[in-house]
Short mmCIF file of C-alpha atoms and ligand atoms in Angstrom, two decimals:
data_model
loop_
_atom_site.label_atom_id
_atom_site.label_comp_id
_atom_site.label_asym_id
_atom_site.label_seq_id
_atom_site.Cartn_x
_atom_site.Cartn_y
_atom_site.Cartn_z
CA MET X 75 -28.97 6.08 -15.44
CA ASP X 76 -25.31 5.64 -16.44
CA THR X 77 -23.61 6.30 -13.46
CA ARG X 78 -20.23 5.89 -15.14
CA ARG X 79 -20.08 9.89 -15.95
CA ARG X 80 -20.04 12.28 -13.18
CA ASN X 81 -18.39 15.79 -12.27
CA VAL X 82 -16.47 16.80 -9.18
CA ALA X 83 -14.66 19.88 -10.47
CA THR X 84 -12.11 20.07 -7.23
CA GLU X 85 -9.07 19.18 -5.89
CA ASN X 86 -8.36 14.98 -5.78
CA ALA X 87 -11.66 14.82 -7.60
CA ARG X 88 -10.18 11.45 -10.03
CA LEU X 89 -9.55 10.08 -6.42
CA VAL X 90 -13.27 9.31 -6.47
CA GLU X 91 -14.35 10.03 -9.50
CA VAL X 92 -13.01 8.30 -12.51
CA ASP X 93 -11.73 10.46 -14.66
CA THR X 94 -12.40 11.11 -18.50
CA SER X 95 -10.68 14.10 -19.90
CA HIS X 96 -7.83 11.48 -21.68
CA TRP X 97 -8.98 10.77 -24.73
CA PHE X 98 -8.21 7.07 -23.60
CA ASP X 99 -10.37 7.13 -20.89
CA ALA X 100 -13.15 8.89 -22.75
CA LEU X 101 -12.97 5.61 -24.93
CA LEU X 102 -13.06 2.95 -22.09
CA GLU X 103 -15.64 4.55 -20.91
CA ARG X 104 -18.07 4.08 -23.76
CA ALA X 105 -17.40 0.42 -24.09
CA PRO X 106 -20.26 -2.34 -23.38
CA LEU X 107 -20.17 -3.16 -19.53
CA ARG X 108 -22.03 -6.41 -20.41
CA ALA X 109 -23.90 -6.78 -17.32
CA ASP X 110 -24.38 -10.19 -16.19
CA VAL X 111 -25.18 -12.03 -12.81
CA LEU X 112 -22.13 -13.99 -11.06
CA ALA X 113 -23.77 -17.20 -10.58
CA GLU X 114 -26.54 -18.53 -10.01
CA PRO X 115 -27.72 -18.90 -6.41
CA PRO X 116 -28.44 -22.01 -4.90
CA SER X 117 -32.55 -22.88 -5.34
CA GLY X 118 -33.92 -22.30 -2.45
CA SER X 119 -31.14 -20.91 -0.75
CA GLY X 120 -32.72 -17.76 -0.06
CA LEU X 121 -29.40 -15.87 -1.76
CA LYS X 122 -28.96 -13.46 -4.20
CA PRO X 123 -26.75 -13.70 -6.97
CA VAL X 124 -24.10 -10.70 -7.16
CA MET X 125 -24.75 -8.48 -9.81
CA GLY X 126 -21.27 -7.33 -12.38
CA ASP X 127 -19.75 -6.50 -15.67
CA ARG X 128 -18.42 -8.11 -18.32
CA GLY X 129 -17.03 -5.69 -20.24
CA ILE X 130 -14.52 -5.97 -23.75
CA PRO X 131 -14.33 -9.91 -23.80
CA PHE X 132 -10.97 -10.60 -22.20
CA VAL X 133 -9.80 -8.04 -21.13
CA GLY X 134 -12.84 -7.18 -19.43
CA LEU X 135 -12.51 -4.14 -17.21
CA GLY X 136 -8.83 -4.98 -16.17
CA ILE X 137 -7.63 -1.41 -17.79
CA ASN X 138 -10.10 0.60 -16.15
CA THR X 139 -8.79 -0.93 -13.18
CA VAL X 140 -4.95 -0.04 -13.31
CA ARG X 141 -5.76 3.14 -14.28
CA HIS X 142 -8.34 4.77 -12.21
CA GLY X 143 -7.91 2.30 -9.08
CA PRO X 144 -10.60 3.05 -5.76
CA ALA X 145 -12.20 5.76 -8.11
CA PHE X 146 -13.10 2.55 -10.69
CA GLN X 147 -14.08 0.26 -7.88
CA MET X 148 -16.22 3.23 -5.68
CA GLN X 149 -18.75 3.59 -9.58
CA LEU X 150 -18.84 -0.63 -9.83
CA MET X 151 -20.32 -0.02 -5.99
CA ARG X 152 -22.76 3.13 -7.48
CA ARG X 153 -23.73 0.58 -10.26
CA HIS X 154 -24.22 -2.85 -8.62
CA GLY X 155 -24.12 -2.32 -4.32
CA PRO X 156 -21.71 -3.12 -1.73
CA VAL X 157 -20.81 -6.95 -3.33
CA ALA X 158 -20.51 -6.78 -7.05
CA TRP X 159 -18.25 -8.41 -9.42
CA TRP X 160 -16.30 -7.57 -12.46
CA GLN X 161 -14.07 -9.17 -15.32
CA ALA X 162 -10.08 -8.45 -15.30
CA PHE X 163 -8.04 -10.06 -18.08
CA GLY X 164 -10.26 -13.42 -17.77
CA ARG X 165 -10.70 -13.60 -14.39
CA LYS X 166 -13.79 -12.79 -12.37
CA VAL X 167 -13.49 -10.82 -9.04
CA VAL X 168 -15.65 -10.06 -6.65
CA ALA X 169 -15.49 -6.41 -4.46
CA ALA X 170 -16.62 -6.02 -1.53
CA SER X 171 -16.73 -2.35 -0.68
CA GLY X 172 -18.04 -0.29 2.62
CA PRO X 173 -17.82 -1.23 5.63
CA ASP X 174 -20.26 -4.18 6.42
CA ALA X 175 -18.97 -6.03 3.29
CA VAL X 176 -15.44 -5.16 4.29
CA HIS X 177 -15.87 -6.81 7.46
CA GLU X 178 -17.69 -9.62 6.50
CA VAL X 179 -14.86 -10.71 4.49
CA LEU X 180 -11.78 -9.49 6.69
CA THR X 181 -13.56 -10.99 9.88
CA ASN X 182 -13.45 -14.46 7.93
CA LYS X 183 -17.19 -15.33 8.82
CA ASN X 184 -17.47 -18.90 8.62
CA ARG X 185 -13.74 -19.15 7.67
CA ALA X 186 -14.86 -18.88 4.34
CA PHE X 187 -11.86 -16.95 3.04
CA ALA X 188 -8.21 -17.64 2.46
CA SER X 189 -5.87 -15.05 1.51
CA GLY X 190 -6.15 -14.45 -2.56
CA TRP X 191 -2.40 -12.77 -2.85
CA PRO X 192 -0.49 -16.40 -4.65
CA ASP X 193 -4.02 -16.85 -6.51
CA ILE X 194 -3.74 -12.82 -7.85
CA ILE X 195 0.09 -11.99 -7.85
CA GLY X 196 2.28 -16.02 -8.15
CA PRO X 197 5.10 -17.02 -6.03
CA TRP X 198 6.09 -13.69 -4.84
CA PHE X 199 4.60 -13.91 -1.11
CA ASP X 200 5.55 -17.40 -0.69
CA GLY X 201 6.51 -18.01 3.23
CA GLY X 202 5.47 -14.77 4.09
CA LEU X 203 2.98 -14.42 6.56
CA LEU X 204 0.25 -12.90 4.46
CA ALA X 205 0.80 -16.19 1.55
CA MET X 206 -0.28 -18.44 5.05
CA ASN X 207 -3.84 -19.27 6.69
CA SER X 208 -5.23 -20.52 10.00
CA SER X 209 -2.89 -22.28 12.68
CA ALA X 210 0.07 -22.26 10.59
CA HIS X 211 -0.44 -18.02 10.16
CA LEU X 212 -1.64 -17.95 13.51
CA THR X 213 2.11 -19.67 14.95
CA ASP X 214 4.36 -17.82 12.43
CA ARG X 215 2.58 -14.53 13.75
CA ARG X 216 2.70 -14.64 16.84
CA LEU X 217 6.73 -15.81 16.80
CA MET X 218 7.16 -12.78 14.17
CA GLN X 219 6.25 -10.32 17.11
CA ALA X 220 9.21 -10.73 18.71
CA ALA X 221 11.02 -8.26 15.88
CA TYR X 222 8.03 -5.41 15.93
CA GLY X 223 8.12 -5.37 20.30
CA GLU X 224 8.88 -1.73 21.22
CA ASP X 225 12.50 -1.91 22.23
CA ALA X 226 13.12 -3.80 18.85
CA LEU X 227 11.41 -0.72 17.02
CA ALA X 228 13.03 2.13 18.71
CA GLY X 229 16.71 0.60 17.20
CA TYR X 230 15.27 -0.20 13.40
CA LEU X 231 13.59 3.69 13.97
CA ARG X 232 17.27 5.35 15.37
CA GLN X 233 18.66 4.02 12.49
CA MET X 234 16.47 4.79 9.86
CA ALA X 235 15.81 8.04 10.84
CA ALA X 236 20.39 8.88 11.17
CA ASP X 237 20.27 7.34 7.78
CA ALA X 238 17.30 9.89 6.27
CA ASP X 239 18.88 12.75 7.35
CA ALA X 240 21.92 11.63 5.88
CA TYR X 241 20.71 10.67 2.68
CA VAL X 242 18.70 13.44 1.96
CA ALA X 243 21.53 15.79 2.30
CA ARG X 244 22.80 14.57 -0.78
CA TRP X 245 19.43 15.63 -2.55
CA PRO X 246 19.61 18.20 -5.70
CA VAL X 247 18.30 22.04 -4.49
CA GLU X 248 17.01 24.69 -6.86
CA HIS X 249 16.41 22.06 -9.62
CA ARG X 250 13.00 19.85 -11.14
CA PHE X 251 13.86 16.31 -10.40
CA PRO X 252 11.65 13.42 -9.68
CA ALA X 253 10.85 12.79 -6.34
CA VAL X 254 8.82 9.00 -6.84
CA PRO X 255 13.01 7.47 -7.59
CA ALA X 256 14.10 9.63 -5.11
CA LEU X 257 12.12 8.09 -1.92
CA ARG X 258 11.99 4.74 -3.69
CA THR X 259 16.12 4.55 -2.98
CA LEU X 260 16.25 7.04 -0.02
CA SER X 261 13.43 4.12 1.58
CA GLY X 262 16.15 1.28 0.58
CA GLN X 263 18.99 3.45 2.18
CA MET X 264 16.72 3.30 5.57
CA THR X 265 15.96 -0.35 5.13
CA ALA X 266 19.89 -1.71 4.29
CA MET X 267 21.07 -1.09 8.05
CA ALA X 268 18.11 -0.85 10.07
CA LEU X 269 16.62 -4.11 8.60
CA LEU X 270 19.78 -5.86 7.08
CA GLY X 271 22.46 -4.42 9.09
CA VAL X 272 23.91 -3.95 5.86
CA PRO X 273 25.15 -0.78 4.64
CA TYR X 274 23.06 0.79 1.45
CA ASP X 275 26.23 1.81 -0.45
CA THR X 276 27.63 -1.72 -0.89
CA GLU X 277 25.63 -4.51 -0.14
CA GLY X 278 22.11 -3.35 0.41
CA ARG X 279 21.69 -1.40 -3.01
CA ASP X 280 21.67 -5.02 -4.70
CA ILE X 281 19.57 -6.53 -2.48
CA MET X 282 17.15 -3.94 -2.47
CA THR X 283 17.34 -3.63 -6.63
CA ALA X 284 16.58 -7.35 -6.37
CA VAL X 285 13.54 -7.07 -4.08
CA GLU X 286 12.69 -3.84 -6.62
CA GLN X 287 13.29 -6.70 -9.69
CA CYS X 288 10.16 -9.15 -7.47
CA ILE X 289 7.86 -6.29 -6.52
CA ARG X 290 7.61 -5.36 -10.21
CA ALA X 291 7.34 -9.32 -11.05
CA GLU X 292 3.98 -9.14 -8.89
CA THR X 293 2.12 -7.10 -11.68
CA ALA X 294 4.03 -8.84 -14.82
CA LEU X 295 1.20 -9.88 -17.46
CA VAL X 296 3.49 -11.74 -19.47
CA ARG X 297 4.32 -14.72 -16.92
CA LEU X 298 6.49 -17.18 -18.58
CA ARG X 299 9.71 -18.48 -17.43
CA VAL X 300 11.50 -17.71 -20.29
CA PRO X 301 15.19 -15.96 -20.49
CA GLY X 302 14.79 -12.04 -21.01
CA THR X 303 11.61 -11.49 -19.51
CA GLN X 304 11.12 -9.53 -16.49
CA TRP X 305 9.28 -12.87 -15.39
CA HIS X 306 12.46 -15.06 -15.12
CA ARG X 307 14.68 -12.20 -13.85
CA ALA X 308 12.78 -11.81 -10.74
CA HIS X 309 12.63 -15.64 -10.30
CA ARG X 310 16.61 -15.48 -10.22
CA ALA X 311 16.53 -12.80 -8.00
CA ARG X 312 14.13 -14.55 -5.76
CA ARG X 313 16.19 -17.25 -5.61
CA ALA X 314 19.40 -15.20 -5.03
CA LEU X 315 17.83 -13.28 -2.42
CA ILE X 316 16.33 -16.45 -0.17
CA ALA X 317 19.94 -18.09 -0.23
CA HIS X 318 21.71 -14.84 0.63
CA LEU X 319 19.80 -14.34 3.45
CA ALA X 320 20.01 -18.15 5.01
CA ASP X 321 23.68 -17.95 4.38
CA GLU X 322 23.32 -14.33 6.75
CA VAL X 323 21.19 -15.98 9.47
CA PRO X 324 23.75 -17.63 11.62
CA ALA X 325 25.69 -14.02 11.56
CA ALA X 326 22.79 -12.28 12.53
CA ARG X 327 22.07 -14.57 14.97
CA SER X 328 25.49 -13.86 16.60
CA ARG X 329 26.10 -10.03 15.99
CA ALA X 330 23.26 -9.91 18.42
CA GLY X 331 22.55 -6.82 16.12
CA ALA X 332 20.08 -4.12 16.74
CA ASP X 333 18.66 -4.80 12.55
CA PHE X 334 15.03 -6.88 11.66
CA LEU X 335 17.43 -9.63 10.54
CA SER X 336 19.48 -9.84 13.79
CA VAL X 337 16.31 -9.93 16.05
CA LEU X 338 14.57 -12.49 13.95
CA SER X 339 17.24 -15.28 13.62
CA ARG X 340 17.44 -15.00 17.60
CA VAL X 341 13.40 -16.30 17.21
CA GLY X 342 15.22 -19.64 17.17
CA GLY X 343 15.24 -22.96 19.43
CA THR X 344 12.86 -26.02 19.11
CA ASP X 345 9.65 -24.38 18.48
CA GLY X 346 11.01 -21.24 16.66
CA PHE X 347 11.87 -20.68 13.35
CA THR X 348 14.38 -22.91 10.48
CA THR X 349 16.79 -20.59 8.66
CA GLU X 350 14.85 -20.77 5.52
CA GLN X 351 11.35 -19.93 7.44
CA ILE X 352 14.17 -16.58 8.54
CA ALA X 353 14.93 -16.41 4.83
CA HIS X 354 11.15 -15.99 3.67
CA HIS X 355 9.62 -14.29 6.46
CA MET X 356 12.54 -11.70 5.77
CA LEU X 357 12.30 -11.11 1.94
CA PHE X 358 8.63 -10.68 2.35
CA THR X 359 9.00 -8.21 5.08
CA LEU X 360 10.96 -6.35 2.67
CA ILE X 361 8.75 -6.50 0.12
CA ALA X 362 5.34 -5.50 2.09
CA SER X 363 7.91 -3.02 3.87
CA HIS X 364 9.83 -0.87 1.35
CA ASP X 365 6.44 0.13 -1.51
CA THR X 366 3.94 0.70 1.23
CA THR X 367 5.92 3.08 3.09
CA THR X 368 6.71 4.86 -0.58
CA THR X 369 3.55 5.09 -1.81
CA ALA X 370 2.48 6.68 1.38
CA ALA X 371 5.44 9.25 1.49
CA PHE X 372 4.98 10.26 -2.38
CA ALA X 373 1.45 11.15 -1.07
CA ALA X 374 1.87 13.05 2.06
CA VAL X 375 5.33 15.07 0.21
CA TYR X 376 2.73 15.88 -2.74
CA PHE X 377 0.02 16.80 -0.32
CA LEU X 378 2.53 19.00 1.66
CA GLY X 379 3.26 20.85 -1.60
CA LYS X 380 -0.12 21.24 -2.40
CA HIS X 381 -0.71 22.74 0.68
CA PRO X 382 1.98 25.28 1.97
CA GLU X 383 0.17 26.17 5.25
CA TRP X 384 0.09 22.56 6.05
CA GLN X 385 4.09 21.88 5.33
CA ARG X 386 4.92 25.77 8.00
CA ARG X 387 2.70 23.95 10.60
CA ALA X 388 4.52 20.45 9.94
CA ARG X 389 8.12 21.74 9.66
CA ALA X 390 7.62 24.23 12.82
CA GLU X 391 7.33 21.31 14.49
CA SER X 392 9.95 19.03 13.39
CA VAL X 393 12.18 22.10 13.99
CA ALA X 394 11.68 22.96 17.51
CA ARG X 395 12.35 18.59 17.74
CA ALA X 396 15.63 18.88 15.92
CA GLY X 397 17.59 18.98 18.60
CA LEU X 398 16.49 15.92 20.04
CA PRO X 399 18.60 12.55 19.56
CA TYR X 400 16.83 10.65 16.39
CA GLY X 401 13.94 8.18 17.65
CA VAL X 402 10.64 7.31 19.24
CA ASP X 403 10.68 10.87 21.71
CA ARG X 404 11.70 13.02 18.75
CA LEU X 405 8.77 11.44 16.32
CA ARG X 406 6.77 11.80 19.31
CA GLY X 407 5.96 15.42 19.43
CA LEU X 408 5.46 15.44 15.71
CA ASP X 409 1.33 15.61 15.92
CA THR X 410 0.85 17.81 12.53
CA LEU X 411 2.57 15.35 10.91
CA GLU X 412 0.88 12.37 11.85
CA LEU X 413 -2.37 14.14 11.00
CA VAL X 414 -0.76 14.66 7.29
CA VAL X 415 0.08 11.30 7.43
CA LYS X 416 -3.22 9.49 8.21
CA GLU X 417 -4.88 11.84 5.91
CA SER X 418 -2.55 11.38 2.90
CA ILE X 419 -3.13 7.58 3.23
CA ARG X 420 -6.58 8.09 3.44
CA LEU X 421 -6.74 9.47 0.61
CA VAL X 422 -3.81 7.51 -1.48
CA SER X 423 -3.90 3.98 0.40
CA PRO X 424 -0.54 2.75 -0.46
CA SER X 425 -2.65 -0.84 -0.46
CA PRO X 426 -5.99 -0.09 -1.51
CA ILE X 427 -7.35 -3.77 -1.88
CA ALA X 428 -7.00 -6.56 0.52
CA MET X 429 -7.22 -9.93 -1.49
CA ARG X 430 -9.22 -13.00 -0.67
CA VAL X 431 -10.39 -16.39 -2.38
CA THR X 432 -13.44 -18.06 -1.24
CA THR X 433 -12.26 -21.91 0.14
CA ARG X 434 -16.28 -23.09 0.32
CA ASP X 435 -19.66 -21.47 -1.12
CA THR X 436 -20.13 -18.21 0.64
CA ASP X 437 -22.02 -15.12 0.80
CA ILE X 438 -21.05 -12.04 1.06
CA LEU X 439 -24.24 -9.44 2.65
CA GLY X 440 -26.44 -12.43 1.62
CA HIS X 441 -25.20 -12.71 -1.90
CA PHE X 442 -23.51 -15.87 -3.02
CA VAL X 443 -20.36 -16.64 -4.16
CA PRO X 444 -19.32 -19.88 -5.28
CA ALA X 445 -15.65 -21.28 -4.39
CA GLY X 446 -12.54 -20.62 -5.65
CA HIS X 447 -13.44 -16.90 -6.48
CA LEU X 448 -11.00 -13.99 -5.77
CA VAL X 449 -12.61 -11.55 -3.62
CA SER X 450 -11.18 -7.86 -3.92
CA VAL X 451 -11.73 -5.85 -0.60
CA CYS X 452 -11.92 -2.68 -1.51
CA THR X 453 -10.71 -0.91 1.75
CA ALA X 454 -9.56 2.39 -0.13
CA VAL X 455 -13.31 2.86 -1.23
CA ASN X 456 -14.56 2.66 2.43
CA GLN X 457 -11.91 6.20 3.39
CA LEU X 458 -13.40 7.57 0.65
CA LEU X 459 -17.52 7.28 1.27
CA PRO X 460 -19.36 10.56 0.94
CA ASP X 461 -21.79 9.30 3.93
CA GLN X 462 -18.77 8.32 5.71
CA TRP X 463 -16.42 11.24 5.15
CA PRO X 464 -17.91 14.61 4.09
CA GLU X 465 -16.21 15.95 1.30
CA PRO X 466 -13.88 12.69 0.99
CA HIS X 467 -12.03 14.13 -1.78
CA ARG X 468 -10.64 17.33 0.27
CA PHE X 469 -7.38 16.94 2.01
CA ASP X 470 -8.05 17.97 5.29
CA PRO X 471 -5.86 16.90 8.23
CA GLU X 472 -7.85 18.37 10.92
CA ARG X 473 -10.35 15.26 10.19
CA PHE X 474 -8.01 12.91 12.39
CA SER X 475 -7.52 15.32 15.60
CA GLY X 476 -9.26 15.47 18.72
CA PRO X 477 -11.46 12.70 20.53
CA GLY X 478 -14.18 12.62 17.99
CA GLY X 479 -11.94 12.33 14.77
CA GLU X 480 -13.72 11.06 11.57
CA ASP X 481 -11.62 8.03 11.51
CA ARG X 482 -13.21 6.85 14.71
CA ALA X 483 -16.38 7.38 13.23
CA HIS X 484 -16.67 3.72 11.89
CA ARG X 485 -13.93 1.48 13.12
CA LEU X 486 -13.86 0.17 9.34
CA THR X 487 -13.90 3.30 7.86
CA TRP X 488 -9.92 4.31 7.80
CA LEU X 489 -8.34 1.30 6.60
CA PRO X 490 -4.57 1.38 4.86
CA PHE X 491 -3.12 -1.17 7.35
CA GLY X 492 -6.13 -3.71 6.84
CA ALA X 493 -7.82 -5.77 9.42
CA GLY X 494 -8.78 -8.82 10.87
CA VAL X 495 -6.06 -11.17 11.41
CA HIS X 496 -3.61 -9.94 8.38
CA LYS X 497 -3.60 -6.68 9.53
CA CYS X 498 -0.13 -5.18 8.92
CA ILE X 499 2.20 -6.42 11.58
CA GLY X 500 4.70 -3.59 10.41
CA MET X 501 1.90 -0.73 11.26
CA HIS X 502 3.40 1.44 13.95
CA PHE X 503 7.06 0.52 12.34
CA GLY X 504 5.74 2.16 8.93
CA MET X 505 3.80 5.55 10.34
CA ALA X 506 7.07 5.71 12.02
CA LYS X 507 9.30 5.23 8.59
CA VAL X 508 7.16 7.39 7.27
CA LYS X 509 7.64 10.06 9.78
CA ALA X 510 11.22 9.93 10.19
CA THR X 511 11.14 10.53 6.27
CA LEU X 512 8.99 13.38 6.24
CA ASP X 513 10.57 14.84 9.34
CA ALA X 514 14.35 14.72 7.38
CA LEU X 515 12.60 16.81 4.35
CA LEU X 516 10.78 19.00 6.02
CA ARG X 517 13.72 20.56 8.74
CA ARG X 518 16.05 20.91 5.84
CA PHE X 519 14.17 21.50 2.66
CA GLU X 520 10.33 23.51 1.22
CA TRP X 521 8.62 22.48 -1.57
CA THR X 522 5.44 23.40 -3.28
CA PHE X 523 3.74 21.84 -6.85
CA PRO X 524 1.75 24.71 -8.71
CA ALA X 525 -2.17 24.99 -7.73
CA ALA X 526 -3.43 23.53 -10.92
CA TYR X 527 -1.06 20.42 -10.96
CA GLU X 528 -3.01 17.45 -10.22
CA ALA X 529 -0.48 14.33 -9.31
CA PRO X 530 -1.43 11.80 -11.91
CA TRP X 531 -1.64 8.38 -9.80
CA ARG X 532 -1.81 5.29 -11.64
CA PHE X 533 -2.59 1.89 -9.73
CA THR X 534 -0.77 -0.59 -12.08
CA SER X 535 0.88 -1.98 -8.30
CA LEU X 536 0.99 -0.23 -5.47
CA PRO X 537 -0.14 3.44 -6.18
CA ALA X 538 2.30 6.44 -7.46
CA PRO X 539 2.09 8.94 -9.85
CA ALA X 540 2.91 8.37 -13.29
CA ASP X 541 4.57 11.37 -13.93
CA GLY X 542 7.22 10.34 -11.22
CA LEU X 543 6.53 13.62 -9.03
CA PRO X 544 8.66 16.25 -10.44
CA ILE X 545 9.77 18.85 -7.30
CA VAL X 546 11.86 21.88 -6.76
CA LEU X 547 13.30 21.53 -3.16
CA ARG X 548 14.39 24.38 -1.52
CA GLU X 549 16.86 24.69 1.46
CA THR X 550 15.00 26.19 4.20
CA ALA X 551 16.74 29.34 5.40
C1 HEM Y 287 2.72 3.21 5.34
C2 HEM Y 287 3.12 1.76 5.29
C3 HEM Y 287 2.03 0.26 5.31
C4 HEM Y 287 1.14 -0.08 5.34
C5 HEM Y 287 -0.31 0.91 4.13
C6 HEM Y 287 0.56 -1.51 5.19
C7 HEM Y 287 -0.42 -1.90 4.47
C8 HEM Y 287 -0.32 -3.34 5.68
C9 HEM Y 287 -1.53 -3.69 4.65
C10 HEM Y 287 -2.99 -2.94 4.14
C11 HEM Y 287 -1.73 -5.45 5.23
C12 HEM Y 287 -3.12 -6.00 5.08
C13 HEM Y 287 -3.53 -6.63 3.68
C14 HEM Y 287 -4.53 -7.99 3.65
O1 HEM Y 287 -4.73 -8.10 4.83
O2 HEM Y 287 -4.26 -8.81 2.45
C15 HEM Y 287 -0.76 -5.58 5.07
C16 HEM Y 287 0.13 -6.91 5.94
C17 HEM Y 287 1.57 -6.97 6.65
N1 HEM Y 287 2.56 -6.02 6.29
FE1 HEM Y 287 2.36 -3.80 6.01
N2 HEM Y 287 1.66 -1.75 5.68
C18 HEM Y 287 2.81 -1.01 5.88
C19 HEM Y 287 4.32 -1.03 6.30
C20 HEM Y 287 4.50 -2.32 6.89
C21 HEM Y 287 6.20 -2.44 6.97
C22 HEM Y 287 6.98 -1.32 7.24
C23 HEM Y 287 6.16 -3.71 7.48
C24 HEM Y 287 7.23 -4.27 8.04
C25 HEM Y 287 8.14 -3.91 8.69
C26 HEM Y 287 5.30 -4.41 7.41
C27 HEM Y 287 4.87 -5.77 7.00
C28 HEM Y 287 3.54 -6.47 6.74
C29 HEM Y 287 3.36 -8.11 7.54
C30 HEM Y 287 4.82 -8.80 7.76
C31 HEM Y 287 1.50 -8.24 6.47
C32 HEM Y 287 1.25 -9.44 6.89
C33 HEM Y 287 0.98 -9.90 7.90
C34 HEM Y 287 0.28 -11.20 8.13
O3 HEM Y 287 -0.41 -11.56 7.21
O4 HEM Y 287 -0.71 -11.52 8.93
N3 HEM Y 287 4.52 -3.44 6.83
N4 HEM Y 287 0.18 -4.32 5.07
#
């Protein structure tokens, strides 16, 4: 049976099923798959081969990946099982999907898996936790915890919530504008003071523009350091950022401020970080926190606009707490918003895969994977599996309410923040930032999207609506 074409004519169908309504996707779907084995298992090992698809010569199924994201990986899983492979732009990538396969890779069975991010995106995470392995990673992660403690988070949150409030007040009302760039800018505005201790409108904007250059270069296809290319500009931006952040460390240390750089700079001393390490960790923190939280905000704004009943419920709680000072206590009572954000990042996982590479010959669920192969851990697929999530395409925040919430059915089915040693260290920070963003919007505005509107999610980098998510805000009475 050709499992490529199926029909789910409901809301969010494209998030779980490859959508072929566009002629280009219909054409792609007709391209030969050229199924093959990844590698023959060693004789006598008892291991099975990993089956997968070569697709179009060189390009493979790379275009399908960026156009359909998790829906493509679901399709691959249906064709070949929880351990499969596909070719993308000249590389063979193994896909591990479903709770059991994901468990084997993320718990790093037999220590056969290392971070695969540097292999796939280039040098952009260098010196950051996600590019590190083994004891070096553990040592640095332990030191970094100081910047994620409860008191430190409370300080960042106070600043971010106040900034979100001030900046959304500048947003236009009663006319259509794209929410995607506005939310990206807002994320930068919330980051500048809270993470770096600098105002956005002067120094912060330049820093965040340079950070975005590095983020966009992660998915560049042309990777030559030739002047004029995106890759070259991003290298220059990164060098300048590292130098600038290192220069700032002494001042950040002595001002004893509540911003992230200041807190991190105090993790010094003989066993602590060098200035150079602080600059690298700071840059990776900016990269790791910016796009993930904006994608989560895109998703929550979108689903709240599609579901006015949930928007009304969430707004009532925000308005009821508007008199409280910005900070942890105010967010704590926003129970509806918590459910909405959890469900939004289930359907649109901001970081839909974790990338690993095999350090030696190994197996996943008894399937042979040779050393040196990239493994895409398809965490977003687990959030959409019909046997784990009834009607997985449906937006239903109620899934997460009560003690029997569906995310607790299996511990590896709700994975927006990953799992294992690299599990997001900024999870509470991230949830707080996204909720502070939505809280500021809900108190000031209401918005809806037409019933027929479906955001065209694209997965070139982290998920974002390709049309910029056009929105019209109205001031609440
Ligand atoms: C909604 C927001 C966020 C999402 C969905 C998210 C998601 C993730 C995921 C999936 C990973 C693991 C990737 C892997 O295993 O390959 C990760 C790691 C990481 N995240 Fe987040 N993140 C978010 C916000 C943040 C924020 C706000 C910060 C910092 C302020 C942050 C800092 C990090 C760091 C430093 C790591 C690497 C941890 C390690 O390697 O030990 N993240 N994040």
